[in-house]
Amino acid sequence: MIDDRTASEIIEVLLRRGAEFVELFIEERDSSNFSLVNGQLERALSGKSFGVGIRAFSKNRSLYAFTNDPSKEVLRQVAVNLGEVIQGNGEPSPLDFRDQSIENRHLFILEPFSVSKTDKVRVMKMAFNGAKSVSKLITQVLVDYWDYDQRVTIINSEGLKVSDRRLRTRLMINAVASKHNEKETGFYGPGAAMGFEFFNTFDVFEAGQKAGRIAARMVEAEYAPAGRMPVIIANEFGGVIFHEACGHALEATSVAKGSSVFTGKLGQKIAADCVSAVDDATIPNAWGSANIDDEGTPTKRNVLIENGILKSYLIDRFNGIKMGMESTGSARRQDYRYAPTSRMSNTFILPGPYYPEEIIANTEYGLYAKSLGGGSVNTGTGEFNFSVREGYLIEKGRITKPVRGATLIGKGSEILLKIDMVGNDLERGQGMCGSVSGSIPADVGQPTIRVSELTVGGRNR
């Protein structure tokens, strides 16, 4: 660990070169990553990592470098190298770091490294058995297990010194169903900011069945119709469309550059009256939660949209300076190799008044997107294209048959205005979000919603 005196000396090197702000991000991490293929353990990796990131602000620039060597000599040289880019002069005041205590909202019981590999593999095999039990059409099951224990300390030139510990555990089940020469996949990937006790919070066998059921059902389904039609998007991971097509456009990373469709629209109507959405990193033990962000700012619940009105962006320190706005505790990064920037944590549409059955009963004809897969998004314009992993046709207010091969095509800012029914069944799903500061855990979520009209790509008319 780096003592206060060393941290002070490193920061002073950059302040003397004219930096306006300097920050050290110190990270230690233990991690495990196992893969089970068709019931056989194919990979079992465990490791430790350590690194220090040094960031400095100078004249509207953010400079960043990192090292794995915590010795004073190396850290000082990294700071000197950054200082050569700044090429200025400054007179730093004496630094007096204040240890900031934080409330730990994300308590855990079983540290991952106190649990044997045998027990971890036992959980994976339980999920494998669940997926295989669904149907003889299931021909392959891949189960991945992750856990990590991340300890971070953030020290900056304003005297801040704060630490946080983050445990995360996740299981990911991919099932493949085959019939004749065709294959379909099903996926389920629950995760949490918890230790190994996470596997006592849900039925692992049923989680495997969920992935297997999607694959087996879809491989026997007809192809989906194409055209513009009402689309009902189910709760939980259905929220990935809001995350990708709208959430990224609310991050200061794009707003500060003026490249977001939502730049300059605070206080304006950007969604239907029935739509309210938040980003909340304070939810206890949620996959995307943390006590502080990666700049040391306490996290909070940020209301992004309230009754259709844009209320807030997600803002980090550097982009906040550009925008003249305070940080919202939203700075995140994959690890010490990345400079932080504004990112989502647990982002979801808030529940409305309708039961999901009411929404379906009020739809004469359309598509029910039960589960979404991958897609592509232009984060500047919000234009998206998402595959429907599990879909069903709605006819005369009833779900009539499964359909496959559907894609949802649209623009985030437009579908926000076309949501006309919001359900009362909010659930969140877990995923990894990739952007300029690396890949980070993030919850997506929503209740069941109906988009009154959306382009569906399919094969049948």
Coordinates of C-alpha atoms in Angstrom, one line a residue:
M1 CA 0.0 0.0 0.0
I2 CA 1.1 3.6 -0.6
D3 CA 1.6 5.7 2.5
D4 CA 0.4 9.3 2.8
R5 CA 3.9 10.7 2.5
T6 CA 4.5 9.0 -0.8
A7 CA 1.1 9.9 -2.1
S8 CA 1.7 13.5 -1.2
E9 CA 5.1 13.6 -3.0
I10 CA 3.6 12.1 -6.2
I11 CA 0.8 14.6 -6.2
E12 CA 3.1 17.5 -5.6
V13 CA 5.3 16.6 -8.6
L14 CA 2.3 17.2 -10.8
L15 CA 1.0 20.3 -9.0
R16 CA 4.4 21.9 -9.4
R17 CA 4.1 21.3 -13.1
G18 CA 0.9 23.3 -13.1
A19 CA -1.8 20.5 -12.8
E20 CA -5.0 21.8 -11.4
F21 CA -6.1 18.5 -9.9
V22 CA -4.3 15.2 -9.3
E23 CA -5.7 11.8 -8.3
L24 CA -4.2 8.4 -7.4
F25 CA -6.4 5.3 -7.9
I26 CA -4.9 2.3 -6.0
E27 CA -6.4 -1.1 -6.7
E28 CA -5.9 -4.7 -5.5
R29 CA -8.0 -7.5 -6.9
D30 CA -8.4 -11.3 -6.4
S31 CA -10.5 -13.0 -9.0
S32 CA -11.7 -16.5 -10.2
N33 CA -13.0 -17.5 -13.6
F34 CA -14.2 -21.1 -14.3
S35 CA -15.8 -22.6 -17.4
L36 CA -17.8 -25.8 -17.6
V37 CA -18.6 -27.2 -21.0
N38 CA -21.1 -30.0 -21.2
G39 CA -20.6 -30.9 -17.6
Q40 CA -16.8 -31.0 -17.8
L41 CA -14.5 -28.3 -16.2
E42 CA -12.6 -26.8 -19.1
R43 CA -11.0 -23.8 -17.4
A44 CA -10.2 -22.8 -13.8
L45 CA -8.3 -19.5 -13.5
S46 CA -7.5 -17.6 -10.3
G47 CA -5.3 -14.6 -10.0
K48 CA -4.3 -11.4 -8.2
S49 CA -3.6 -8.0 -9.7
F50 CA -2.4 -4.7 -8.4
G51 CA -1.9 -1.3 -9.9
V52 CA -1.9 2.4 -9.5
G53 CA -3.5 4.9 -11.9
I54 CA -2.4 8.6 -11.8
R55 CA -4.6 11.2 -13.3
A56 CA -4.0 15.0 -13.7
F57 CA -6.2 17.8 -15.1
S58 CA -4.6 20.7 -16.9
K59 CA -6.2 23.3 -19.2
N60 CA -9.3 21.2 -20.0
R61 CA -7.2 18.1 -20.6
S62 CA -7.2 14.9 -18.6
L63 CA -3.9 13.0 -18.5
Y64 CA -3.6 9.4 -17.3
A65 CA -1.0 6.8 -16.8
F66 CA -0.7 3.6 -14.7
T67 CA 1.9 1.2 -13.3
N68 CA 2.0 -2.2 -11.6
D69 CA 5.0 -1.1 -9.5
P70 CA 4.1 0.7 -6.3
S71 CA 7.6 1.7 -5.4
K72 CA 8.2 5.4 -4.8
E73 CA 10.8 5.7 -7.5
V74 CA 8.5 4.3 -10.2
L75 CA 5.5 6.2 -9.1
R76 CA 7.6 9.4 -9.1
Q77 CA 8.9 8.7 -12.6
V78 CA 5.3 8.1 -13.9
A79 CA 4.3 11.5 -12.4
V80 CA 7.4 13.2 -13.9
N81 CA 6.5 11.8 -17.3
L82 CA 2.9 13.1 -17.1
G83 CA 4.3 16.5 -15.9
E84 CA 6.4 16.8 -19.1
V85 CA 3.1 16.8 -21.0
I86 CA 1.7 19.5 -18.8
Q87 CA 4.7 21.8 -19.2
G88 CA 3.7 24.5 -16.7
N89 CA 4.5 25.7 -13.2
G90 CA 2.6 25.7 -9.9
E91 CA 3.0 26.3 -6.2
P92 CA 1.2 23.5 -4.3
S93 CA -0.1 24.1 -0.8
P94 CA 0.8 21.4 1.9
L95 CA -1.5 18.4 1.6
D96 CA -3.4 17.0 4.6
F97 CA -5.3 13.9 3.7
R98 CA -8.5 13.3 5.5
D99 CA -9.5 9.6 5.8
Q100 CA -13.2 9.6 4.8
S101 CA -15.3 6.9 6.4
I102 CA -18.2 5.5 4.3
E103 CA -21.2 3.4 5.2
N104 CA -20.9 -0.1 3.7
R105 CA -24.3 -0.8 2.2
H106 CA -23.2 -4.0 0.5
L107 CA -22.6 -6.5 3.3
F108 CA -21.4 -10.0 2.5
I109 CA -21.0 -13.3 4.4
L110 CA -18.8 -15.7 2.4
E111 CA -15.6 -14.3 0.9
P112 CA -15.1 -16.0 -2.5
F113 CA -11.6 -17.1 -1.6
S114 CA -12.8 -18.8 1.5
V115 CA -14.9 -21.2 -0.7
S116 CA -13.4 -24.2 -2.2
K117 CA -13.2 -24.7 -6.0
T118 CA -15.1 -27.9 -5.5
D119 CA -18.1 -26.0 -4.1
K120 CA -18.0 -23.5 -7.0
V121 CA -17.9 -26.3 -9.5
R122 CA -20.8 -28.0 -7.7
V123 CA -22.9 -24.9 -8.3
M124 CA -21.9 -24.9 -12.0
K125 CA -22.9 -28.5 -12.4
M126 CA -26.3 -27.8 -10.8
A127 CA -27.0 -25.1 -13.4
F128 CA -25.8 -27.5 -16.2
N129 CA -28.1 -30.2 -15.0
G130 CA -31.0 -27.7 -14.9
A131 CA -30.4 -26.7 -18.5
K132 CA -30.0 -30.3 -19.7
S133 CA -33.2 -31.4 -17.9
V134 CA -35.5 -29.3 -20.0
S135 CA -35.4 -31.2 -23.3
K136 CA -33.5 -33.7 -25.4
L137 CA -33.0 -30.9 -27.9
I138 CA -30.4 -29.3 -25.6
T139 CA -27.1 -30.4 -27.2
Q140 CA -24.6 -28.1 -25.5
V141 CA -24.5 -26.2 -22.2
L142 CA -21.7 -23.8 -21.3
V143 CA -21.6 -22.5 -17.7
D144 CA -19.3 -19.7 -16.6
Y145 CA -18.6 -18.7 -13.0
W146 CA -17.0 -15.4 -12.0
D147 CA -16.1 -13.8 -8.7
Y148 CA -13.8 -11.0 -7.7
D149 CA -12.8 -9.1 -4.6
Q150 CA -11.7 -5.5 -5.4
R151 CA -10.2 -3.2 -2.9
V152 CA -9.7 0.4 -4.0
T153 CA -8.3 3.6 -2.4
I154 CA -8.6 7.0 -4.0
I155 CA -6.4 9.9 -2.9
N156 CA -6.5 13.4 -4.5
S157 CA -5.0 16.8 -4.4
E158 CA -8.0 18.2 -2.5
G159 CA -7.1 16.1 0.5
L160 CA -9.6 13.2 -0.1
K161 CA -8.6 9.7 1.0
V162 CA -11.2 7.1 0.8
S163 CA -11.4 3.3 0.4
D164 CA -14.0 0.8 -0.7
R165 CA -14.3 -3.0 -1.0
R166 CA -16.4 -4.6 -3.8
L167 CA -17.2 -8.3 -4.0
R168 CA -19.1 -9.6 -7.0
T169 CA -20.3 -13.0 -8.0
R170 CA -21.9 -14.2 -11.2
L171 CA -23.1 -17.3 -13.0
M172 CA -23.7 -17.4 -16.7
I173 CA -25.5 -20.2 -18.5
N174 CA -25.6 -20.6 -22.2
A175 CA -27.7 -23.4 -23.6
V176 CA -27.8 -24.6 -27.3
A177 CA -30.8 -26.5 -28.7
S178 CA -30.5 -28.3 -32.1
K179 CA -33.1 -29.7 -34.4
H180 CA -32.4 -30.9 -37.9
N181 CA -29.7 -28.4 -39.1
E182 CA -30.8 -25.5 -37.0
K183 CA -29.6 -24.2 -33.6
E184 CA -31.0 -21.7 -31.2
T185 CA -29.5 -20.4 -27.9
G186 CA -30.8 -19.5 -24.5
F187 CA -29.0 -17.5 -21.8
Y188 CA -29.4 -16.5 -18.2
G189 CA -26.8 -14.7 -16.2
P190 CA -27.7 -13.7 -12.6
G191 CA -25.1 -11.8 -10.6
A192 CA -24.8 -9.6 -7.4
A193 CA -22.4 -7.6 -5.3
M194 CA -22.3 -10.4 -2.8
G195 CA -20.1 -13.3 -1.8
F196 CA -20.7 -17.0 -2.4
E197 CA -23.9 -16.7 -0.3
F198 CA -25.5 -15.3 -3.5
F199 CA -26.3 -18.9 -4.5
N200 CA -28.6 -19.1 -1.5
T201 CA -30.8 -16.3 -2.9
F202 CA -32.1 -18.2 -5.9
D203 CA -32.6 -21.7 -7.3
V204 CA -29.5 -22.5 -9.4
F205 CA -31.2 -25.6 -11.0
E206 CA -34.1 -23.4 -12.2
A207 CA -31.7 -20.8 -13.5
G208 CA -30.2 -23.5 -15.7
Q209 CA -33.7 -24.5 -16.8
K210 CA -34.5 -21.0 -17.8
A211 CA -31.6 -20.9 -20.3
G212 CA -32.5 -24.3 -21.6
R213 CA -36.2 -23.6 -21.9
I214 CA -35.5 -20.5 -24.1
A215 CA -33.3 -22.5 -26.5
A216 CA -35.6 -25.5 -26.7
R217 CA -38.7 -23.4 -27.3
M218 CA -37.1 -21.2 -30.0
V219 CA -35.6 -24.0 -32.0
E220 CA -39.1 -25.3 -32.7
A221 CA -40.7 -21.9 -33.3
E222 CA -41.8 -20.3 -36.6
Y223 CA -40.0 -17.3 -37.9
A224 CA -41.3 -13.9 -36.7
P225 CA -43.4 -11.6 -38.9
A226 CA -41.8 -8.3 -40.2
G227 CA -43.2 -4.8 -40.2
R228 CA -44.2 -2.0 -37.9
M229 CA -46.4 -3.2 -35.0
P230 CA -46.9 -2.7 -31.2
V231 CA -44.1 -4.4 -29.3
I232 CA -44.4 -5.5 -25.7
I233 CA -41.0 -5.8 -24.1
A234 CA -40.9 -8.0 -20.9
N235 CA -39.3 -6.9 -17.6
E236 CA -35.8 -7.6 -16.3
F237 CA -33.2 -7.8 -19.2
G238 CA -35.7 -6.1 -21.6
G239 CA -34.3 -2.9 -20.0
V240 CA -31.1 -3.4 -22.1
I241 CA -32.8 -1.2 -24.9
F242 CA -33.2 1.7 -22.5
H243 CA -29.6 1.2 -21.2
E244 CA -28.0 1.1 -24.7
A245 CA -30.2 3.4 -26.7
C246 CA -31.0 6.0 -24.1
G247 CA -28.8 5.6 -21.0
H248 CA -25.5 6.0 -22.8
A249 CA -26.8 9.2 -24.4
L250 CA -27.4 10.5 -20.8
E251 CA -23.8 10.0 -19.8
A252 CA -21.7 13.2 -19.6
T253 CA -19.1 11.4 -21.7
S254 CA -21.2 12.2 -24.7
V255 CA -23.3 15.1 -23.4
A256 CA -20.2 17.3 -22.6
K257 CA -19.0 16.8 -26.2
G258 CA -22.4 17.8 -27.6
S259 CA -22.6 14.5 -29.4
S260 CA -25.7 13.2 -27.5
V261 CA -29.3 13.7 -28.7
F262 CA -30.1 14.8 -25.2
T263 CA -27.5 17.6 -24.9
G264 CA -29.1 20.8 -23.7
K265 CA -32.5 19.2 -23.0
L266 CA -32.6 19.3 -19.2
G267 CA -36.1 20.2 -18.1
Q268 CA -37.5 19.3 -21.5
K269 CA -39.9 16.5 -22.4
I270 CA -38.0 13.6 -23.9
A271 CA -40.4 10.7 -23.1
A272 CA -44.0 9.8 -22.7
D273 CA -45.7 11.0 -19.4
C274 CA -45.8 7.4 -18.2
V275 CA -42.0 7.1 -18.3
S276 CA -39.7 7.7 -15.3
A277 CA -36.2 6.3 -15.0
V278 CA -33.4 6.3 -12.5
D279 CA -29.8 5.2 -12.1
D280 CA -29.2 4.0 -8.6
A281 CA -25.8 2.7 -7.4
T282 CA -27.0 2.6 -3.8
I283 CA -29.2 -0.5 -4.0
P284 CA -27.8 -3.0 -1.5
N285 CA -25.8 -5.8 -3.1
A286 CA -27.0 -5.0 -6.6
W287 CA -24.6 -6.0 -9.4
G288 CA -23.8 -2.4 -10.5
S289 CA -23.7 -1.0 -6.9
A290 CA -20.8 0.6 -5.0
N291 CA -20.4 2.8 -1.9
I292 CA -18.4 5.3 -3.8
D293 CA -17.6 5.9 -7.4
D294 CA -14.1 5.6 -8.9
E295 CA -13.3 9.2 -8.1
G296 CA -14.3 8.7 -4.4
T297 CA -17.6 10.5 -4.6
P298 CA -20.4 8.8 -2.6
T299 CA -22.9 7.1 -5.0
K300 CA -26.6 8.1 -5.0
R301 CA -29.9 7.5 -6.7
N302 CA -30.1 9.8 -9.7
V303 CA -33.5 10.5 -11.2
L304 CA -32.9 10.7 -15.0
I305 CA -36.4 11.1 -16.3
E306 CA -39.5 12.0 -14.3
N307 CA -42.9 11.7 -15.9
G308 CA -41.3 12.2 -19.3
I309 CA -39.1 15.2 -18.3
L310 CA -35.3 15.0 -18.5
K311 CA -34.1 15.7 -14.9
S312 CA -30.4 14.8 -14.8
Y313 CA -27.4 13.5 -16.6
L314 CA -24.8 11.1 -15.2
I315 CA -21.7 13.2 -14.5
D316 CA -18.1 12.6 -13.5
R317 CA -15.7 15.2 -12.3
F318 CA -13.8 16.0 -15.5
N319 CA -16.9 16.3 -17.7
G320 CA -18.7 18.1 -14.9
I321 CA -16.1 20.8 -15.1
K322 CA -16.7 21.2 -18.9
M323 CA -20.5 21.3 -18.3
G324 CA -20.4 23.5 -15.2
M325 CA -22.2 20.9 -13.2
E326 CA -21.5 18.8 -10.1
S327 CA -20.5 15.1 -10.2
T328 CA -23.5 12.8 -9.6
G329 CA -21.2 10.0 -8.2
S330 CA -21.2 8.2 -11.6
A331 CA -17.5 7.9 -12.5
R332 CA -16.6 4.3 -13.2
R333 CA -13.7 2.3 -14.7
Q334 CA -12.9 -1.4 -15.3
D335 CA -9.7 -1.3 -13.3
Y336 CA -6.6 0.8 -12.7
R337 CA -5.6 0.6 -16.4
Y338 CA -8.5 2.9 -17.3
A339 CA -9.2 6.6 -16.5
P340 CA -12.8 6.9 -15.0
T341 CA -15.6 8.6 -16.8
S342 CA -19.4 8.8 -16.4
R343 CA -21.1 5.4 -16.6
M344 CA -24.4 3.8 -15.6
S345 CA -24.7 1.5 -12.6
N346 CA -28.2 0.1 -12.0
T347 CA -30.4 1.8 -14.6
F348 CA -34.1 1.1 -15.0
I349 CA -37.5 2.4 -15.9
L350 CA -39.8 2.8 -12.8
P351 CA -42.9 0.7 -12.5
G352 CA -46.3 1.8 -13.7
P353 CA -50.0 0.8 -12.9
Y354 CA -50.6 -2.1 -15.3
Y355 CA -50.4 -5.9 -14.7
P356 CA -48.5 -7.5 -17.6
E357 CA -51.6 -9.5 -18.4
E358 CA -53.5 -6.2 -18.9
I359 CA -50.9 -4.9 -21.4
I360 CA -51.1 -8.1 -23.4
A361 CA -54.9 -8.2 -23.3
N362 CA -55.0 -4.6 -24.7
T363 CA -52.9 -5.5 -27.7
E364 CA -54.8 -6.7 -30.8
Y365 CA -51.7 -7.8 -32.7
G366 CA -48.0 -7.4 -32.1
L367 CA -44.8 -9.0 -30.8
Y368 CA -44.0 -10.0 -27.2
A369 CA -40.3 -9.8 -26.7
K370 CA -39.7 -12.0 -23.6
S371 CA -36.0 -12.0 -23.7
L372 CA -33.5 -9.8 -25.7
G373 CA -30.1 -10.8 -27.1
G374 CA -27.2 -8.8 -28.5
G375 CA -27.4 -5.8 -30.8
S376 CA -25.7 -2.7 -32.0
V377 CA -26.3 0.9 -31.0
N378 CA -25.1 4.3 -32.3
T379 CA -24.7 6.0 -28.9
G380 CA -24.7 9.4 -30.5
T381 CA -28.0 9.1 -32.3
G382 CA -29.5 6.3 -30.2
E383 CA -30.3 4.2 -33.3
F384 CA -30.4 0.5 -32.3
N385 CA -30.9 -3.0 -33.7
F386 CA -31.5 -5.7 -31.1
S387 CA -32.2 -9.4 -31.6
V388 CA -35.1 -11.0 -29.8
R389 CA -33.8 -14.2 -28.1
E390 CA -37.3 -15.3 -27.0
G391 CA -40.4 -13.9 -28.8
Y392 CA -44.1 -14.7 -29.1
L393 CA -46.8 -13.5 -31.4
I394 CA -49.8 -11.6 -29.8
E395 CA -53.1 -12.0 -31.6
K396 CA -56.5 -10.7 -30.3
G397 CA -55.0 -9.9 -26.9
R398 CA -53.5 -13.3 -26.3
I399 CA -50.0 -14.8 -26.7
T400 CA -50.6 -17.4 -29.4
K401 CA -47.2 -19.0 -30.4
P402 CA -43.4 -18.6 -30.1
V403 CA -41.6 -16.9 -33.0
R404 CA -37.9 -16.6 -33.6
G405 CA -35.5 -14.5 -35.7
A406 CA -37.0 -11.2 -34.8
T407 CA -35.0 -8.0 -34.4
L408 CA -36.1 -4.7 -33.0
I409 CA -35.0 -1.6 -35.0
G410 CA -35.5 2.0 -33.9
K411 CA -34.2 5.1 -32.2
G412 CA -34.0 5.5 -28.5
S413 CA -35.3 9.1 -28.4
E414 CA -38.3 8.0 -30.5
I415 CA -39.4 4.9 -28.6
L416 CA -39.3 6.8 -25.3
L417 CA -42.1 8.9 -26.7
K418 CA -44.0 5.9 -27.9
I419 CA -44.2 3.9 -24.7
D420 CA -47.9 3.9 -23.9
M421 CA -48.3 1.3 -21.1
V422 CA -45.9 0.6 -18.2
G423 CA -46.3 -2.5 -16.0
N424 CA -46.0 -3.0 -12.3
D425 CA -43.5 -5.9 -12.4
L426 CA -40.1 -4.2 -12.3
E427 CA -37.2 -6.6 -12.3
R428 CA -33.5 -6.1 -13.1
G429 CA -31.1 -8.2 -15.0
Q430 CA -27.3 -8.3 -15.0
G431 CA -24.8 -7.6 -17.7
M432 CA -21.4 -6.2 -18.6
C433 CA -21.3 -2.7 -20.1
G434 CA -18.5 -1.7 -22.4
S435 CA -17.3 1.8 -23.1
V436 CA -14.3 4.1 -23.1
S437 CA -13.4 3.2 -19.4
G438 CA -13.6 -0.5 -20.0
S439 CA -16.1 -3.3 -19.2
I440 CA -18.0 -2.8 -15.9
P441 CA -20.9 -4.6 -14.1
A442 CA -24.2 -3.0 -14.7
D443 CA -27.9 -3.8 -13.9
V444 CA -30.5 -3.1 -16.6
G445 CA -34.1 -3.2 -15.8
Q446 CA -37.7 -2.3 -16.4
P447 CA -41.3 -3.5 -15.8
T448 CA -43.1 -4.8 -18.8
I449 CA -43.6 -2.0 -21.3
R450 CA -45.5 -1.5 -24.5
V451 CA -44.1 0.5 -27.4
S452 CA -47.1 1.5 -29.5
E453 CA -45.2 1.1 -32.8
L454 CA -41.8 -0.3 -33.6
T455 CA -40.1 -1.8 -36.6
V456 CA -39.7 -5.5 -36.3
G457 CA -37.3 -7.3 -38.6
G458 CA -38.4 -10.9 -39.4
R459 CA -38.9 -13.3 -42.3
N460 CA -42.7 -13.7 -42.5
R461 CA -45.3 -11.1 -43.4

